[in-house]
Short mmCIF file of C-alpha atoms in Angstrom, two decimals:
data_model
loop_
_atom_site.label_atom_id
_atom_site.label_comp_id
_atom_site.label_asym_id
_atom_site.label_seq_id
_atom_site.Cartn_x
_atom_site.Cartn_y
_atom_site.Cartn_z
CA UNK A 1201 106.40 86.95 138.45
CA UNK A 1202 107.38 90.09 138.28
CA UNK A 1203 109.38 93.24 135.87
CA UNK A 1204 112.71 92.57 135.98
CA UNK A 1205 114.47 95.60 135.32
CA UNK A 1206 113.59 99.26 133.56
CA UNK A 1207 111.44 101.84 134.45
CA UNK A 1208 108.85 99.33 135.82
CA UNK A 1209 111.20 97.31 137.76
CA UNK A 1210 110.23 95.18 140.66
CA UNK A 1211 106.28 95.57 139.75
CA UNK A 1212 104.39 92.32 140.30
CA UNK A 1213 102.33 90.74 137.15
CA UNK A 1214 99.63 88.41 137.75
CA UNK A 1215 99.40 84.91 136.07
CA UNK A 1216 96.63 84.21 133.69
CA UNK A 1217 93.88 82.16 135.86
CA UNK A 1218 93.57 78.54 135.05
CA UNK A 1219 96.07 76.15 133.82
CA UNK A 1220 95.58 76.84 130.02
CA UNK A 1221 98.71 79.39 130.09
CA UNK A 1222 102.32 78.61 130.32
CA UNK A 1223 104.01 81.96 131.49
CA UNK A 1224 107.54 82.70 131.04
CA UNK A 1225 109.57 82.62 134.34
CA UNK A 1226 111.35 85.40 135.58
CA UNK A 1227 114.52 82.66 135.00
CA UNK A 1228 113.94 82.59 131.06
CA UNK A 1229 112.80 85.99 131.22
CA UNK A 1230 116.38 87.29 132.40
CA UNK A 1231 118.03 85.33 129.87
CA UNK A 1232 116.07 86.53 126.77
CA UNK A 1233 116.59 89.75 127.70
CA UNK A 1234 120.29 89.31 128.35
CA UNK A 1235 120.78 87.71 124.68
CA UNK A 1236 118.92 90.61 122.86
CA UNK A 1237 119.15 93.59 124.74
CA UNK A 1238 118.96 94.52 128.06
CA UNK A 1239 117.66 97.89 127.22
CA UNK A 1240 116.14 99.29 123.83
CA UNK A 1241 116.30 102.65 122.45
CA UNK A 1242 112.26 102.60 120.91
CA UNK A 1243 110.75 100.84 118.97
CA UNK A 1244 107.95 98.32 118.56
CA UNK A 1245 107.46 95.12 120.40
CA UNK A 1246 104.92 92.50 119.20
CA UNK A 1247 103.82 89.45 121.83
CA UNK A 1248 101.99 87.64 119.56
CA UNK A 1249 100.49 84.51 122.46
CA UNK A 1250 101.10 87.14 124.68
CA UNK A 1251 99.52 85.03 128.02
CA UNK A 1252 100.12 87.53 130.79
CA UNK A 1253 101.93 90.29 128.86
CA UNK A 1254 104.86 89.26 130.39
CA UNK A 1255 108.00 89.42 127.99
CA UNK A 1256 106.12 92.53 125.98
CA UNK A 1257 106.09 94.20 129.39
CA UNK A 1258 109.70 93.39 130.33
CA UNK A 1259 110.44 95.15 126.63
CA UNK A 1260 108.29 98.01 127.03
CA UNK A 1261 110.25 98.41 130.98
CA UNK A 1262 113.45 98.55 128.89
CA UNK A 1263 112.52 101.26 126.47
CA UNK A 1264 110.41 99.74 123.58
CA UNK A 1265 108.50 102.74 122.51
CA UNK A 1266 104.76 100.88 122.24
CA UNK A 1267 103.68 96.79 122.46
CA UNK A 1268 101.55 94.98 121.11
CA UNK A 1269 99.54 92.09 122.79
CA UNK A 1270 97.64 89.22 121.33
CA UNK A 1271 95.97 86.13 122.90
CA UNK A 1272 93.10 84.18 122.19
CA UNK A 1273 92.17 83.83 125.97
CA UNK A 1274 89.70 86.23 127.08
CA UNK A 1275 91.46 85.81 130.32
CA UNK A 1276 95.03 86.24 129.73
CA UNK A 1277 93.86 89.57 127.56
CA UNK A 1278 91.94 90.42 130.70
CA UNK A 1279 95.18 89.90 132.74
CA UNK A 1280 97.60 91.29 130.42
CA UNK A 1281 95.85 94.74 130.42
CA UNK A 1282 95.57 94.55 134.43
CA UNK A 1283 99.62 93.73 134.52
CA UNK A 1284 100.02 96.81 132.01
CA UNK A 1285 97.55 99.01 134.24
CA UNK A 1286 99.85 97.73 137.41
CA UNK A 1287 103.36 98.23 135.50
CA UNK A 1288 101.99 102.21 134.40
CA UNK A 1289 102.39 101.14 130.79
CA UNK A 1290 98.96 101.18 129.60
CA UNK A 1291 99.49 104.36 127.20
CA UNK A 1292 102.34 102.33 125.34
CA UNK A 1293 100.24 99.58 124.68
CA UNK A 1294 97.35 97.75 122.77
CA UNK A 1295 95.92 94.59 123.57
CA UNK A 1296 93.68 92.60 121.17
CA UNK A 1297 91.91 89.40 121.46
CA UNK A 1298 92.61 87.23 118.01
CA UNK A 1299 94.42 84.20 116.83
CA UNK A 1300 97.84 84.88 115.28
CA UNK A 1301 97.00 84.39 111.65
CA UNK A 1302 94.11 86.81 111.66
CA UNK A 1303 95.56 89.31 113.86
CA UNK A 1304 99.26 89.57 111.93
CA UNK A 1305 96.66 89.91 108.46
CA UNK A 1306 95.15 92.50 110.17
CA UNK A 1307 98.33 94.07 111.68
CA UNK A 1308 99.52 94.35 108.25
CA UNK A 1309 96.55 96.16 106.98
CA UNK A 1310 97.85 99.16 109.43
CA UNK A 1311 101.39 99.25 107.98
CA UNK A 1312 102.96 98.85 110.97
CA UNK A 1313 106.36 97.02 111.48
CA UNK A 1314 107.81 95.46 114.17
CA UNK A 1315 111.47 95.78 115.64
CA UNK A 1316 111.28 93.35 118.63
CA UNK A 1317 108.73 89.83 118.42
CA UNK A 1318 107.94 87.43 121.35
CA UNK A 1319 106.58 84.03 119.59
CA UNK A 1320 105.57 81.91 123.02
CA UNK A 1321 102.69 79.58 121.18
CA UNK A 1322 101.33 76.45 123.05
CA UNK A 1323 104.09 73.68 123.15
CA UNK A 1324 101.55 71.36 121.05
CA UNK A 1325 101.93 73.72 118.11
CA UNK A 1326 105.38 73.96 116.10
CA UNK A 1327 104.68 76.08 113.62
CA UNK A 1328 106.68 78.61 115.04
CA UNK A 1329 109.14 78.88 112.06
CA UNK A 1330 105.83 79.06 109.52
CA UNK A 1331 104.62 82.33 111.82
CA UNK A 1332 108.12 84.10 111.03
CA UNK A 1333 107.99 83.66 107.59
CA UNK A 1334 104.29 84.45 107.37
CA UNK A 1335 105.48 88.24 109.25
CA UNK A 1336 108.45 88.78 106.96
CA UNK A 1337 105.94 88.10 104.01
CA UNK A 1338 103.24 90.41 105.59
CA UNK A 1339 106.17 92.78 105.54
CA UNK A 1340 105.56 93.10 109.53
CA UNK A 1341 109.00 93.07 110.65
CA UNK A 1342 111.71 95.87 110.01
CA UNK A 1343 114.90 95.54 108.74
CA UNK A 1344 117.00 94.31 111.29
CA UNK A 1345 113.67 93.29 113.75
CA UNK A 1346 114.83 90.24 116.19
CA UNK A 1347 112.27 86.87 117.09
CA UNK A 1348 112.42 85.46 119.70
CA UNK A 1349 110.83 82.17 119.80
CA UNK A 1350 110.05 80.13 123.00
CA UNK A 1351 109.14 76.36 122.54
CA UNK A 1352 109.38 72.67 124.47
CA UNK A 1353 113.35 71.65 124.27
CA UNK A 1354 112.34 68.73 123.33
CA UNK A 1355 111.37 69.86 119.48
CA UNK A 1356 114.23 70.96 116.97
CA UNK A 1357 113.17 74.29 114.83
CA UNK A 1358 115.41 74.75 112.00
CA UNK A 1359 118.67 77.17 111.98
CA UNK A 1360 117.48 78.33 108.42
CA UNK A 1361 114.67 80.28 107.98
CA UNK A 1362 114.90 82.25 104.83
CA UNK A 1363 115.46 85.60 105.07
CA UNK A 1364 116.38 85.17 108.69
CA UNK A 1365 120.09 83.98 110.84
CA UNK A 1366 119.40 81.85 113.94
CA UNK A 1367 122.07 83.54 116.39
CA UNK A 1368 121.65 82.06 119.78
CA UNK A 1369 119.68 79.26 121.16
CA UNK A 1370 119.26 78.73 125.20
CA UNK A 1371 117.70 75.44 126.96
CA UNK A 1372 116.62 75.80 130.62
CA UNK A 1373 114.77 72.31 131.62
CA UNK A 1374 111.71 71.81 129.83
CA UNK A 1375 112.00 75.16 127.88
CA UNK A 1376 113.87 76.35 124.76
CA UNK A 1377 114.38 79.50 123.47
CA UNK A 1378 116.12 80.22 119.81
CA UNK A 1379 117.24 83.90 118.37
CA UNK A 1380 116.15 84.68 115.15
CA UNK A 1381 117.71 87.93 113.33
CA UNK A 1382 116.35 89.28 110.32
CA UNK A 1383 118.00 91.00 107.13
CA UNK A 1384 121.86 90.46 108.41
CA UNK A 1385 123.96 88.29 105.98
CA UNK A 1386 120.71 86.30 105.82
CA UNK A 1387 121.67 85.25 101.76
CA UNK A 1388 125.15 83.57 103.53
CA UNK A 1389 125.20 80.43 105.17
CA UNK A 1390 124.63 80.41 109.14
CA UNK A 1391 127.43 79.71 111.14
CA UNK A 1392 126.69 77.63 114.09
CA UNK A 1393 124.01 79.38 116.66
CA UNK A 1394 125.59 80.23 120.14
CA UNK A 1395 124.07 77.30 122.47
CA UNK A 1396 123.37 77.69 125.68
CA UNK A 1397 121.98 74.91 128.09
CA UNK A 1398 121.09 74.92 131.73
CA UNK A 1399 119.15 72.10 133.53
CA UNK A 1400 117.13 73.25 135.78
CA UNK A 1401 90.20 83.12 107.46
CA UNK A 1402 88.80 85.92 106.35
CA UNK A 1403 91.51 88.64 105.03
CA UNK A 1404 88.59 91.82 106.02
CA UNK A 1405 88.19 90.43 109.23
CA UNK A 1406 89.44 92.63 111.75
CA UNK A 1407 91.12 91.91 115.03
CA UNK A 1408 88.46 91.16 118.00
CA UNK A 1409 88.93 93.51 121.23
CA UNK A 1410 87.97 96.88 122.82
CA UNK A 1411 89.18 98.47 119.38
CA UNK A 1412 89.69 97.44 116.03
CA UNK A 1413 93.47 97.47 114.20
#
């Protein structure tokens, strides 16, 4: 694995010990990034099962402003703040060891808002749709902020979301990967997504980590 393009380009990331963490390959990587961006001009970038830090790297690379990381592993936080140490993006970043649900309620609390999300959850869990819904209630996201959600092919999420239009959905293999956009003609119906496929708790609590949110 490695950065794909930006000011970090070419730097290597390490993978997450164990077999507990599916990352993103370089593969899917390229194509997210070719669907929303390639490059940003700031912002914020939230990887919410961040794993190795990966995709919030690749967006930070690009010229996200400052990221975000979450995971429950102590290991991939221990790996995603090595990858950020090794990519020279440390300062832009925070890493935080949580689950999602406590760690957006505690995001929240901060007032910060989000422009760019990477959604990446265990393939057993489908509650992917449920977490973007949760962030737009939490008032997390800004007004036009983009989701990116990463999940098994083999599961359907909806193309409605309220609030939200599903603009492009990509399949590579065993992977899927759907665009959600929030705030534009969201109150219209969706027209059909652009479809790509390739074979190949407590509300005080705050987040756990180094630092608090």
């Amino acid at each position: 694995m490695r950065v794909i393009s930006g000011s970090a380009r070419g730097r290597a990331l390490k993978a997450v010990p164990g077999m507990g963490t599916r990352p993103t390959t370089d593969k899917v990587k390229e194509a997210i990034f070719s669907m929303i961006g390639p490059y940003f001009e700031g912002g914020n970038v939230l990887d919410l099962f961040a794993g190795t830090g990966g995709l919030g790297i690749e967006a930070l690379s690009r010229g996200m402003d400052k990221g975000v990381f979450i995971d429950m592993d102590v290991k991939a936080v221990e790996t995603v703040k090595a990858n950020l140490k090794q990519t020279g993006l440390s300062g832009q970043a925070e890493v935080y060891k949580n689950d999602a649900e406590r760690a957006l309620k505690a995001l929240a609390k901060r007032g910060i808002q989000f422009d760019l999300v990477f959604l990446d959850p265990p393939y057993r869990l489908k509650h992917g749709d449920e977490l973007i819904g949760r962030m737009d209630e939490l008032a997390l996201l800004s007004d036009e902020a983009v989701v990116v959600l990463e999940y098994e092919s083999s599961y359907e999420y909806p193309e409605r979301i309220p609030g939200f239009v599903f603009t492009k959905k990509a399949v590579y293999g065993e992977t899927a990967v759907s665009i959600y956009r929030r705030g534009i003609d969201a109150a219209e119906p969706a027209e059909h997504a652009d479809i790509h496929t390739e074979t190949a708790s407590d509300d005080d609590e705050p987040i756990r980590g180094e630092e608090t949110l």
